[in-house]
Amino acid sequence: MRKYYLLFWGLIFWMLSTVLQAQTHVRYLQNQTPTYAEMIQFYEDVSSRYADAKWMKVGLTDSGFPLHILVLDKKQRFDPENHPEQVVLLINNGIHPGEPCGIDASMHWVYETLTNNLLSENLIVVIIPAYNVGGMLQRNRVSRANQNGPEEYGFRGNAQNLDLNRDFIKCDAQNTQAFYEVFRTWKPHVFVDTHTSNGADYQHVFTLLSTQKDKIHPALGDYMRDRLEPYIYQHMQEKGFPVIPYVNSIDQIPDRGIKAYMDYPRYSTGYAALFNTMGFTSEAHMFKSFRERVLATKAFIQILVEYMKTNGSELEDLKKTVNALTADGLTFPIDWKWNDTLTVPVKYMGYEASFSPSRITGHPRFFTIATNPLPTAFNSTTDTT
Ligand SMILES: [Zn+2]
């Protein structure tokens, strides 16, 4: 009888924990993002349930709490020194915890992938669930007041009030030292840093900032431009999230185009590029609903995973080749200039712009008329040496 009693309560406990876990990874559907403690609990739960997942501590952050990673490896080796014929995707979330769509997108993606046994043997996915732990702990409702949800979120600065996405060279934060450890240990083939945008308005839910292709090795730059990016753009379009490069407008209205973003190594993708890793900063649009932003970011992660599963050996060969060429290099350019004569056309779905006098200053104030979608095409410039 006692055996059945234990079994009964064990079943109840399992059902309850399953329900709670389910709530955490889809909290974004209610315009909410988990607290730090809830997120940690979620990852501890999934890693204890699934042998393909390992939850690890990797150094400290300025908050005094450790930095964690979740490693997904269907071969269950979890060994950065020994993973032949496997490529590595590294996803960094919550560097700006006020922009948490990647935190939620990764949780839901992990849950779906593990419960449906969708991992592939040739791909290791390493996830930093929340990089800026101190910022995530400073939960508030006001530091991104013009962002459309979630109801509460973390703060941009870390425990030292540093912007961690400007710290990858000066390395003032313990978070950055821990990141070096993760990055240099796992040597990812592709790196993603998830964000939410900070200003411009347009119809797209999702924008993408790729590593500046002219400042990385030509073989890597060409591959990104000709293979990986077209795949991402095509599949995001098919999933209902047409992508535009990050809207870094030349003028206030982007009629003259978007200026390519120069990701110096102080930024995460610029740092990744120093190691011949293709980097992407995803920027979901701050005015779209939190739900849409999370779903777009999750779709992006899934698309990258599919690409890496299918093209793993090609990515591995490319990285080896470019690493060897870099090792043999004698000179390395480190200074760059914007060339506004090189342009590529992009399809931009904007809104009609208008200017009205400000009631305070009397000067013209810029508005977009969101009810007037204006599909337009224009040229985007590209940086070069
Ligand atoms: Zn950001």
XYZ file of C-alpha atoms and ligand atoms in Angstrom, residues 95-96 99 144 156 165 194-198 281 283, ligand 1:
14
model
C 23.067 41.026 -22.499
C 20.485 43.826 -22.239
C 15.251 43.200 -24.188
C 12.170 50.780 -21.416
C 20.373 47.420 -19.361
C 27.750 44.942 -25.224
C 19.564 38.452 -29.102
C 18.206 42.005 -28.641
C 15.201 44.289 -29.058
C 15.501 47.461 -31.133
C 15.701 50.991 -29.737
C 22.722 40.338 -33.562
C 16.923 42.937 -33.133
Zn 20.289 45.579 -26.969
